[in-house]
PDB file of C-alpha atoms in Angstrom:
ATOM      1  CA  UNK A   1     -10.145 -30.778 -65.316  1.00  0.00           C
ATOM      2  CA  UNK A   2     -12.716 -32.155 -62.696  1.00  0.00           C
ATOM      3  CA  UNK A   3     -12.182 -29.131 -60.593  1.00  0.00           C
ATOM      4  CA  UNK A   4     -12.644 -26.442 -63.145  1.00  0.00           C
ATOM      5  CA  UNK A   5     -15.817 -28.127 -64.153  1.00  0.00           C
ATOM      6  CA  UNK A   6     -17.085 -28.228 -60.610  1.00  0.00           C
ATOM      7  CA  UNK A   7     -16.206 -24.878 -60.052  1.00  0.00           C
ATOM      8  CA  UNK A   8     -18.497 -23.820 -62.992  1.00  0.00           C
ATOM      9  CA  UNK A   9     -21.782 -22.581 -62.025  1.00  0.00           C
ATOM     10  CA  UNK A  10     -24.169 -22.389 -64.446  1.00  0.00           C
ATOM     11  CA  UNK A  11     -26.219 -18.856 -64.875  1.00  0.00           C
ATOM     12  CA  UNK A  12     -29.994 -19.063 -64.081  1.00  0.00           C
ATOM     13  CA  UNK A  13     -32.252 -19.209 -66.983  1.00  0.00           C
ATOM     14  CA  UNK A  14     -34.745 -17.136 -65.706  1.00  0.00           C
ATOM     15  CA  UNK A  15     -34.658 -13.337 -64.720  1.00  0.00           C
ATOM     16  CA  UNK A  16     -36.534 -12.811 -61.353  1.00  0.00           C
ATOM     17  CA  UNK A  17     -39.791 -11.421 -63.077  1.00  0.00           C
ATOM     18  CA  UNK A  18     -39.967 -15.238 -64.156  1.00  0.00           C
ATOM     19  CA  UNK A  19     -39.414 -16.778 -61.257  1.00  0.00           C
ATOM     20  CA  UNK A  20     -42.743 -18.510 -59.520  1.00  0.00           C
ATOM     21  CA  UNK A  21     -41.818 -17.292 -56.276  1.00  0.00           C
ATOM     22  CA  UNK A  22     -40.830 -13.519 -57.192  1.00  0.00           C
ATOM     23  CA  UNK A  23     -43.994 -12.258 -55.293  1.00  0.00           C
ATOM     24  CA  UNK A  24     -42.423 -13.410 -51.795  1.00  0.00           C
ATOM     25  CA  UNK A  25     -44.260 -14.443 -49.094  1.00  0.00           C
ATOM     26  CA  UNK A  26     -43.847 -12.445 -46.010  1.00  0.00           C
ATOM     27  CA  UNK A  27     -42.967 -13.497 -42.005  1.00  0.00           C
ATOM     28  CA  UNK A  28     -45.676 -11.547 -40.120  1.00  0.00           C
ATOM     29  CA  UNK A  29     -44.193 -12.192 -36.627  1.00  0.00           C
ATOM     30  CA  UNK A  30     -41.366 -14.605 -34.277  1.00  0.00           C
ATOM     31  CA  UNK A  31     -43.107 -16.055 -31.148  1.00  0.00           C
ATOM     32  CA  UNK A  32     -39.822 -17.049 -28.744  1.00  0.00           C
ATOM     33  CA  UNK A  33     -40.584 -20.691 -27.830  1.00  0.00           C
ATOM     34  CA  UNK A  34     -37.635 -21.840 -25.959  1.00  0.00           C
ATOM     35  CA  UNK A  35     -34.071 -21.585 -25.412  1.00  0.00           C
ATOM     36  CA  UNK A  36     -30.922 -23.037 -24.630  1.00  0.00           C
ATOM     37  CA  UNK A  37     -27.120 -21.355 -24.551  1.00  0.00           C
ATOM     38  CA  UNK A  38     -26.644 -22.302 -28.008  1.00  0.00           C
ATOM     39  CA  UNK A  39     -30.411 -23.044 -29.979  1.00  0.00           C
ATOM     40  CA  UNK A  40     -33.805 -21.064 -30.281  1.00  0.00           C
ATOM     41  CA  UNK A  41     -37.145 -22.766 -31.044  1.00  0.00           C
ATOM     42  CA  UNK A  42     -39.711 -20.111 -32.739  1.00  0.00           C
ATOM     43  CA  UNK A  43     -42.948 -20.410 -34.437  1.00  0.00           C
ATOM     44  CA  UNK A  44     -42.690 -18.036 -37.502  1.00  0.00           C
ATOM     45  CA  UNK A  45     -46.039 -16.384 -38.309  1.00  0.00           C
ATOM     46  CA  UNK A  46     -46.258 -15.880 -42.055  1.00  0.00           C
ATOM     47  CA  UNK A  47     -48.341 -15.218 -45.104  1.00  0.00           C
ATOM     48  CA  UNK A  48     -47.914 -17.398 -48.082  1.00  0.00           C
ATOM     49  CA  UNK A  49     -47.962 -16.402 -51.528  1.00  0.00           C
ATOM     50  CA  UNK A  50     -51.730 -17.356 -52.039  1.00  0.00           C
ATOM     51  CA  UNK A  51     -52.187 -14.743 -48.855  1.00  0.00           C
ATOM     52  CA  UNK A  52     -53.051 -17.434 -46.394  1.00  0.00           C
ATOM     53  CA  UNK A  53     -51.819 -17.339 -42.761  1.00  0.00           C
ATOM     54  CA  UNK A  54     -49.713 -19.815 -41.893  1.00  0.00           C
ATOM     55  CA  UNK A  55     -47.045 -21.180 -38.929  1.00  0.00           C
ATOM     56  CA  UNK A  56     -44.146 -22.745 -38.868  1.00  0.00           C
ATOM     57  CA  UNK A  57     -41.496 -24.363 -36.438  1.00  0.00           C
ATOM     58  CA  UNK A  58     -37.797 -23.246 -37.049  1.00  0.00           C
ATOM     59  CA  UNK A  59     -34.684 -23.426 -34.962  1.00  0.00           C
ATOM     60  CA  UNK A  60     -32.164 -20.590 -34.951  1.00  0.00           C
ATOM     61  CA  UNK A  61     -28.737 -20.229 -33.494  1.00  0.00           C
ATOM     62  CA  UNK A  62     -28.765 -17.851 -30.468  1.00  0.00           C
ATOM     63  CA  UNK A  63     -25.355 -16.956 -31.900  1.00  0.00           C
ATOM     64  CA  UNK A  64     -26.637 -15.451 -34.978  1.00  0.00           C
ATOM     65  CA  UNK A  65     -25.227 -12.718 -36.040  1.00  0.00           C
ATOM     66  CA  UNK A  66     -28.606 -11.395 -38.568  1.00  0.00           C
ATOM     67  CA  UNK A  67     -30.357 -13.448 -41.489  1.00  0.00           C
ATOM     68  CA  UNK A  68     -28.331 -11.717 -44.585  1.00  0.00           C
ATOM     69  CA  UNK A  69     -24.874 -13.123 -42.627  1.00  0.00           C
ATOM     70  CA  UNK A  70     -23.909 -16.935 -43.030  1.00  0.00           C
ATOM     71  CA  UNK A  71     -23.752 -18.569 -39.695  1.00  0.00           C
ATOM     72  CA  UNK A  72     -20.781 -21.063 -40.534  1.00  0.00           C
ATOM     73  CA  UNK A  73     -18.222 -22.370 -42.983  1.00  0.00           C
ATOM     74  CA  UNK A  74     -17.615 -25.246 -44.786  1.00  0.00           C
ATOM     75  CA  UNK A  75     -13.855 -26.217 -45.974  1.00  0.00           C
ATOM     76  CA  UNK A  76     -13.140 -27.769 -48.884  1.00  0.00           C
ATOM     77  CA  UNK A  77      -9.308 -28.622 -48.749  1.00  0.00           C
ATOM     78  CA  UNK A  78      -7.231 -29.363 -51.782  1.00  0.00           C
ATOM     79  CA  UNK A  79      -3.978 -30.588 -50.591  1.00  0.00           C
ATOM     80  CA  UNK A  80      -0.953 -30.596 -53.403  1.00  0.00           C
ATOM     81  CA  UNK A  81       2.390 -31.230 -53.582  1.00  0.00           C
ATOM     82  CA  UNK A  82       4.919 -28.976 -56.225  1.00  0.00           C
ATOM     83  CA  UNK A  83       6.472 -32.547 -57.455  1.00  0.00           C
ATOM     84  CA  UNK A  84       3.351 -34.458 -57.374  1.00  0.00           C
ATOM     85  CA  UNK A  85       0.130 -34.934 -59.692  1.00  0.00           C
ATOM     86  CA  UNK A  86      -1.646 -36.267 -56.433  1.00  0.00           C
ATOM     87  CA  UNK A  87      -4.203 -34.544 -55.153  1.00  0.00           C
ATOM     88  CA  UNK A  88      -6.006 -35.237 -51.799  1.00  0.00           C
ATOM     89  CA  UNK A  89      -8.614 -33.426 -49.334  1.00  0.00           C
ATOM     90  CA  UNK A  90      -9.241 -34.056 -45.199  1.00  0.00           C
ATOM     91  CA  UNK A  91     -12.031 -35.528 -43.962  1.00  0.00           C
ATOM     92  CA  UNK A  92     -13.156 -35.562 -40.019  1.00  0.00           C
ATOM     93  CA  UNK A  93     -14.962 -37.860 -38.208  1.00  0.00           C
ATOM     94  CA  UNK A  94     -16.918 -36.503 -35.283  1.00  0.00           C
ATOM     95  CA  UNK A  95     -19.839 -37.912 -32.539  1.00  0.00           C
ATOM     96  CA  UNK A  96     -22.803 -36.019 -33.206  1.00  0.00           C
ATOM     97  CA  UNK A  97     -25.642 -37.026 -30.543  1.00  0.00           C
ATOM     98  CA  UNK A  98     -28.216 -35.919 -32.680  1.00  0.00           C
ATOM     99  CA  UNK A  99     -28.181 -38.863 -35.098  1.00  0.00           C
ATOM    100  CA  UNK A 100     -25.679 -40.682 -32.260  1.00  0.00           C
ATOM    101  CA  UNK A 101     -23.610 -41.758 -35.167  1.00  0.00           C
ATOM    102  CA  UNK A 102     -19.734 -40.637 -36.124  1.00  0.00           C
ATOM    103  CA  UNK A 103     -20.551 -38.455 -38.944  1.00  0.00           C
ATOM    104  CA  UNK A 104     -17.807 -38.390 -41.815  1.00  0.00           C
ATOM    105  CA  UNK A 105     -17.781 -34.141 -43.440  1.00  0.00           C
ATOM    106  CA  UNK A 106     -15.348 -31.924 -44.784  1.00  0.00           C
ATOM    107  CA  UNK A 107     -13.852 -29.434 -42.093  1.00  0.00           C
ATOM    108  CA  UNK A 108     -16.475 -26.698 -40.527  1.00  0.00           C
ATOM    109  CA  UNK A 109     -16.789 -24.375 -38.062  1.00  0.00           C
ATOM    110  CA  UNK A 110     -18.767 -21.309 -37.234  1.00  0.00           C
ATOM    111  CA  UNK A 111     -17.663 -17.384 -38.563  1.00  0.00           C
ATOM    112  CA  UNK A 112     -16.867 -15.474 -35.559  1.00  0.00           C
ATOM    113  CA  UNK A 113     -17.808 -11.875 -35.250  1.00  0.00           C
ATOM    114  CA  UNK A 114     -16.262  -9.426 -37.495  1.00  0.00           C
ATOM    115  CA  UNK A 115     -14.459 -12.357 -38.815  1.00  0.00           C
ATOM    116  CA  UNK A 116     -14.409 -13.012 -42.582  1.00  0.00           C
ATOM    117  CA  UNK A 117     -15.442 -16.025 -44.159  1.00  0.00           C
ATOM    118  CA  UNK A 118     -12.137 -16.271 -45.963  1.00  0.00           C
ATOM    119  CA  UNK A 119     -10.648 -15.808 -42.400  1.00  0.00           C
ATOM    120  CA  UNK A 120     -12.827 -18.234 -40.356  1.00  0.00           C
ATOM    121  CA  UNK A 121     -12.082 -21.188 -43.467  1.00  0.00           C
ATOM    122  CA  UNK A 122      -8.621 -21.183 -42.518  1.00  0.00           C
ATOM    123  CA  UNK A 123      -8.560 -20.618 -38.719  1.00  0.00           C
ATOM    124  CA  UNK A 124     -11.569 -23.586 -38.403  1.00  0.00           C
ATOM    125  CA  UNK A 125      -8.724 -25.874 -40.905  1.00  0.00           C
ATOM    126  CA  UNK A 126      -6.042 -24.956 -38.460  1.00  0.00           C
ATOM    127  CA  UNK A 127      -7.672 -26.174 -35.571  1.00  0.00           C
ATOM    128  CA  UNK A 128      -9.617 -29.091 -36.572  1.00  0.00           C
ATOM    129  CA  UNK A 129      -6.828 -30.625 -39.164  1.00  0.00           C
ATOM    130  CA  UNK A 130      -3.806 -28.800 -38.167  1.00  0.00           C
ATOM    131  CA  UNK A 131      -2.744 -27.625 -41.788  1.00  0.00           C
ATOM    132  CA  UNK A 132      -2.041 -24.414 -42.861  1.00  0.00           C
ATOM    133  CA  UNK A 133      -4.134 -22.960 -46.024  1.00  0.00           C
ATOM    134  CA  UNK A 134      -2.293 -20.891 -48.385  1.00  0.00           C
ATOM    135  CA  UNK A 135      -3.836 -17.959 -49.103  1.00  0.00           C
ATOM    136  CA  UNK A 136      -0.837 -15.528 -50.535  1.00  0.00           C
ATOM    137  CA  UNK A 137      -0.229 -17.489 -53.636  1.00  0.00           C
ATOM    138  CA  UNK A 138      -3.919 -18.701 -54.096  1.00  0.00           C
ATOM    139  CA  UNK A 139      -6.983 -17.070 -52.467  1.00  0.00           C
ATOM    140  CA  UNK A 140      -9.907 -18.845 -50.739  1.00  0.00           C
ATOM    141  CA  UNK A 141     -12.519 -19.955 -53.314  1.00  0.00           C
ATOM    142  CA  UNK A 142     -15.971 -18.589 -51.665  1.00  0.00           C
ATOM    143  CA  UNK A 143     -19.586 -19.658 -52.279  1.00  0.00           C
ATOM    144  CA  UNK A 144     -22.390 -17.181 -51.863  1.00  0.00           C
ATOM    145  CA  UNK A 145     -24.401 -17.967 -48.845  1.00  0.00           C
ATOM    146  CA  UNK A 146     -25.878 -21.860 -48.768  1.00  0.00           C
ATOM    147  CA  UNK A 147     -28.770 -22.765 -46.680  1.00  0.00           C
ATOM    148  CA  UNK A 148     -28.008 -26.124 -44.814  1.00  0.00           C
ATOM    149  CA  UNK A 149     -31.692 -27.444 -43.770  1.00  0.00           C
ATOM    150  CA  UNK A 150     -34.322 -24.979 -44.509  1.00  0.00           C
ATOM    151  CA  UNK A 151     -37.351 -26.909 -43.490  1.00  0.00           C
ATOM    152  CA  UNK A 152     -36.180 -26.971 -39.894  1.00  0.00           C
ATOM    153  CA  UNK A 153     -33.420 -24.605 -39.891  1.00  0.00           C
ATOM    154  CA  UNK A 154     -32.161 -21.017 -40.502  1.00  0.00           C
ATOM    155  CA  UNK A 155     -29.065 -21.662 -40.250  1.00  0.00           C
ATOM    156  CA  UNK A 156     -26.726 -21.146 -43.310  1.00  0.00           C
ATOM    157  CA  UNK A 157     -23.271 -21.176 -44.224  1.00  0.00           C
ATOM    158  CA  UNK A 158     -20.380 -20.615 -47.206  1.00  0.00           C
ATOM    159  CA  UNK A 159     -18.648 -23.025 -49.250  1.00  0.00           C
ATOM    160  CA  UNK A 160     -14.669 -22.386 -48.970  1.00  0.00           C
ATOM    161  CA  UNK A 161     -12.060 -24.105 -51.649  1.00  0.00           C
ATOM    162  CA  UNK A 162      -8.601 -23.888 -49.517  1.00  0.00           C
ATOM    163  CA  UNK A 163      -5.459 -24.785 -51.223  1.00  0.00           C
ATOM    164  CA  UNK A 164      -3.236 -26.855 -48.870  1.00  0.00           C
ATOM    165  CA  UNK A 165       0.551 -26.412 -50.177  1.00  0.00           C
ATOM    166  CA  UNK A 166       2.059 -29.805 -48.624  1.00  0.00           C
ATOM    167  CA  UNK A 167       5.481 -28.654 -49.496  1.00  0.00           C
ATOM    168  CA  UNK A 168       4.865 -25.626 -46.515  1.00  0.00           C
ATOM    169  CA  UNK A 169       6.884 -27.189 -43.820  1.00  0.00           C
ATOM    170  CA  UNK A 170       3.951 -26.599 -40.970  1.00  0.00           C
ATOM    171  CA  UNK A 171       2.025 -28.841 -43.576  1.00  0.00           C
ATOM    172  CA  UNK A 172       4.546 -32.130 -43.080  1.00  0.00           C
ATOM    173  CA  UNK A 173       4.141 -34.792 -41.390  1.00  0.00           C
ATOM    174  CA  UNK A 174       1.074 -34.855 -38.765  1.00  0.00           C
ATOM    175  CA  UNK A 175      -0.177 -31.483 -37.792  1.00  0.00           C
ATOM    176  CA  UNK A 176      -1.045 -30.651 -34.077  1.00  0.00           C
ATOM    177  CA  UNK A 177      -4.414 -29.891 -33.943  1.00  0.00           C
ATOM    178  CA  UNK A 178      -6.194 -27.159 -31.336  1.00  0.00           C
ATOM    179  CA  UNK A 179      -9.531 -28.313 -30.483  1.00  0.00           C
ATOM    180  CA  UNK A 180     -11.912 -26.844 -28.682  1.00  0.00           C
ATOM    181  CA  UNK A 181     -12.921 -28.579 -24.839  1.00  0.00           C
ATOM    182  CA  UNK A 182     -14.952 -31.747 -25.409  1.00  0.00           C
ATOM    183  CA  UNK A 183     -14.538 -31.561 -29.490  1.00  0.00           C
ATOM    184  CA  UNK A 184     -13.173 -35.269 -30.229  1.00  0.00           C
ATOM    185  CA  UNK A 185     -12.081 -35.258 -34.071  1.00  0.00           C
ATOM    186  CA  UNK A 186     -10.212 -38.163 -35.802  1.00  0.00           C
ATOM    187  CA  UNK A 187      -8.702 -36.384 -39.446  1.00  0.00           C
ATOM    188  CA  UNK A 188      -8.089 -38.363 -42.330  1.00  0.00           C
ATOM    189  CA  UNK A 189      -6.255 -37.322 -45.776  1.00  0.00           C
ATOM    190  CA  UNK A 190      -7.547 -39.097 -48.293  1.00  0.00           C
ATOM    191  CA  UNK A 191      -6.733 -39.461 -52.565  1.00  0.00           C
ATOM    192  CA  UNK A 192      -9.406 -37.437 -54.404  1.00  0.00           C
ATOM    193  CA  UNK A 193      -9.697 -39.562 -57.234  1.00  0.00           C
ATOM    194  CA  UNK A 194      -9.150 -43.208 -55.684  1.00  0.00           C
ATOM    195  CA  UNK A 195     -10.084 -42.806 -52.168  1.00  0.00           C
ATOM    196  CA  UNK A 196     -12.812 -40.084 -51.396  1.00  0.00           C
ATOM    197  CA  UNK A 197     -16.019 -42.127 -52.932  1.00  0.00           C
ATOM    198  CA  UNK A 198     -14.806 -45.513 -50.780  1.00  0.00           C
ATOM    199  CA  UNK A 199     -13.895 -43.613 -47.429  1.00  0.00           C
ATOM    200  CA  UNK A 200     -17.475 -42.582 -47.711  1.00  0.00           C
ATOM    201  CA  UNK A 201     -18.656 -45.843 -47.986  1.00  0.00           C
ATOM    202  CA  UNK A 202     -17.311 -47.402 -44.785  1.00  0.00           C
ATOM    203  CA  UNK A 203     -20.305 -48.677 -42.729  1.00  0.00           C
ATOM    204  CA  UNK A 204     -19.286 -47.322 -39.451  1.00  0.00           C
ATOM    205  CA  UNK A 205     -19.593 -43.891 -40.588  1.00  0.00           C
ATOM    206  CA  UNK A 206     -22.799 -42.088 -42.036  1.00  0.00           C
ATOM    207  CA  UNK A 207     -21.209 -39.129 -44.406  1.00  0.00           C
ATOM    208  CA  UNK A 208     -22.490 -35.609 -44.189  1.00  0.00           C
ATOM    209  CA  UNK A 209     -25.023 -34.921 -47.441  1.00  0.00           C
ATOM    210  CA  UNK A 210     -22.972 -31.723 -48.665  1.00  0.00           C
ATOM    211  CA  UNK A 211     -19.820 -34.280 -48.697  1.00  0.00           C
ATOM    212  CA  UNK A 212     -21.619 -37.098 -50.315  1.00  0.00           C
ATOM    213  CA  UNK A 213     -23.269 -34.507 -52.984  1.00  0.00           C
ATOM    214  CA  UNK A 214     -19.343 -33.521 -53.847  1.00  0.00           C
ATOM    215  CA  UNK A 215     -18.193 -36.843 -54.099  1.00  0.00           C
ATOM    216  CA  UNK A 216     -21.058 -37.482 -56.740  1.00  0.00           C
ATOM    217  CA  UNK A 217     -20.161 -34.613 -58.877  1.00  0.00           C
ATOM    218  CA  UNK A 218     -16.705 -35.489 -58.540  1.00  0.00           C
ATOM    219  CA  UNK A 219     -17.476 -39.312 -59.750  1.00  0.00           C
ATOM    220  CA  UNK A 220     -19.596 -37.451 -62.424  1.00  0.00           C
ATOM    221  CA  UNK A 221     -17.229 -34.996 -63.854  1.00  0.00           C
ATOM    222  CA  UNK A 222     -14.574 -37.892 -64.086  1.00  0.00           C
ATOM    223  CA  UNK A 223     -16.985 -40.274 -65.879  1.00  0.00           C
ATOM    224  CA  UNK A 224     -17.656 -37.484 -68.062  1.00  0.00           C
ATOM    225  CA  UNK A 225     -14.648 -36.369 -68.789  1.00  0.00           C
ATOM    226  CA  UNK A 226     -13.747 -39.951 -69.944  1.00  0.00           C
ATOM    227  CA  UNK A 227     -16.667 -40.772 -72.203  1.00  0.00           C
TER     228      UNK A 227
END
């Protein structure tokens, strides 16, 4: 199953003695550039592993909660139905003025304080999609913590798996969404297997990387499994 092979991680090779970087490199110092409600610019003072000194530019949420904690989640939605082979998955299509494109990603949000990653996953689906993850019957699949851009960015995040049981009755139809002021999101459910790859590759959107990577090892795993 395409899924199950996904889900497979394969165990690293080499033991942490091995590892090239297992003598870390250390930060030194933060020098507080700027600020706004939401973003910090720092410069990060730090020796490499050589023992050089060495800066480096990083932006940081001011929400951050401490560097061991992921700062978001990212839901993966598997919507099923008990009479149906189909399976599907929600997109959302948002405005981001950074890149002043409509960016195409799986469901995300950030973890709230004290809040659980499981917990966060399927309050951030409620409110951006409107459907309701089941999580008595089958928990929350969670990565470990995922960094999303580390040559600009601490930020980081986990990878959730949500089952979406489309026979739930808060699950029919079209859900009602709660959105936060000023958040503009368009959802749409798509096939897995038939429609995922080509709602990626409409023109007018540019897909988020993390979205475009799954699709790949989707296509993958079902070429594979074929051959």
């Amino acid at each position: 199953h395409a899924f199950a092979r996904l889900a497979t991680v394969a165990p690293l090779l080499m033991s942490n003695d091995d590892h090239p970087f297992s003598s870390l490199p250390r930060i030194d110092s933060v020098t507080k550039v700027a600020s706004t409600k939401w973003l910090e610019l720092q410069t990060l003072s730090y020796t490499d592993q050589n023992g050089e000194s060495r800066q480096w530019d990083v932006v940081s949420r001011t929400t951050k909660q401490s560097s061991d904690k992921a700062d978001a989640v990212i839901i993966i939605p598997i919507l099923r139905k008990s009479n149906s082979s189909t399976i599907e998955t929600l997109l959302v299509e948002q405005y981001r003025p950074p890149i002043s494109r409509v960016v195409v990603s799986f469901p995300a949000g950030l973890i709230d304080k004290g809040e659980s990653p499981q917990d966060a996953a399927l309050r951030e689906l409620r409110e951006e999609t409107g459907f309701v993850g089941d999580k008595s019957k089958v928990q929350p699949l969670i990565s470990p913590q995922v960094c999303m851009s580390p040559g600009m960015s601490d930020s980081s995040a986990h990878c959730v798996l949500v089952e979406v049981n489309l026979d739930n009755p808060l699950n029919r139809g079209i859900p009602e969404t709660d959105l936060d002021e000023g958040e503009i999101i368009s959802v749409k459910r798509v096939d897995v297997k038939e429609g995922l790859k080509k709602a990626l590759d409409n023109s007018e959107t540019i897909p988020h990387m993390g979205l475009y990577l799954f699709a790949m090892g989707l296509e993958l795993a079902q070429s594979e499994s074929l051959s």
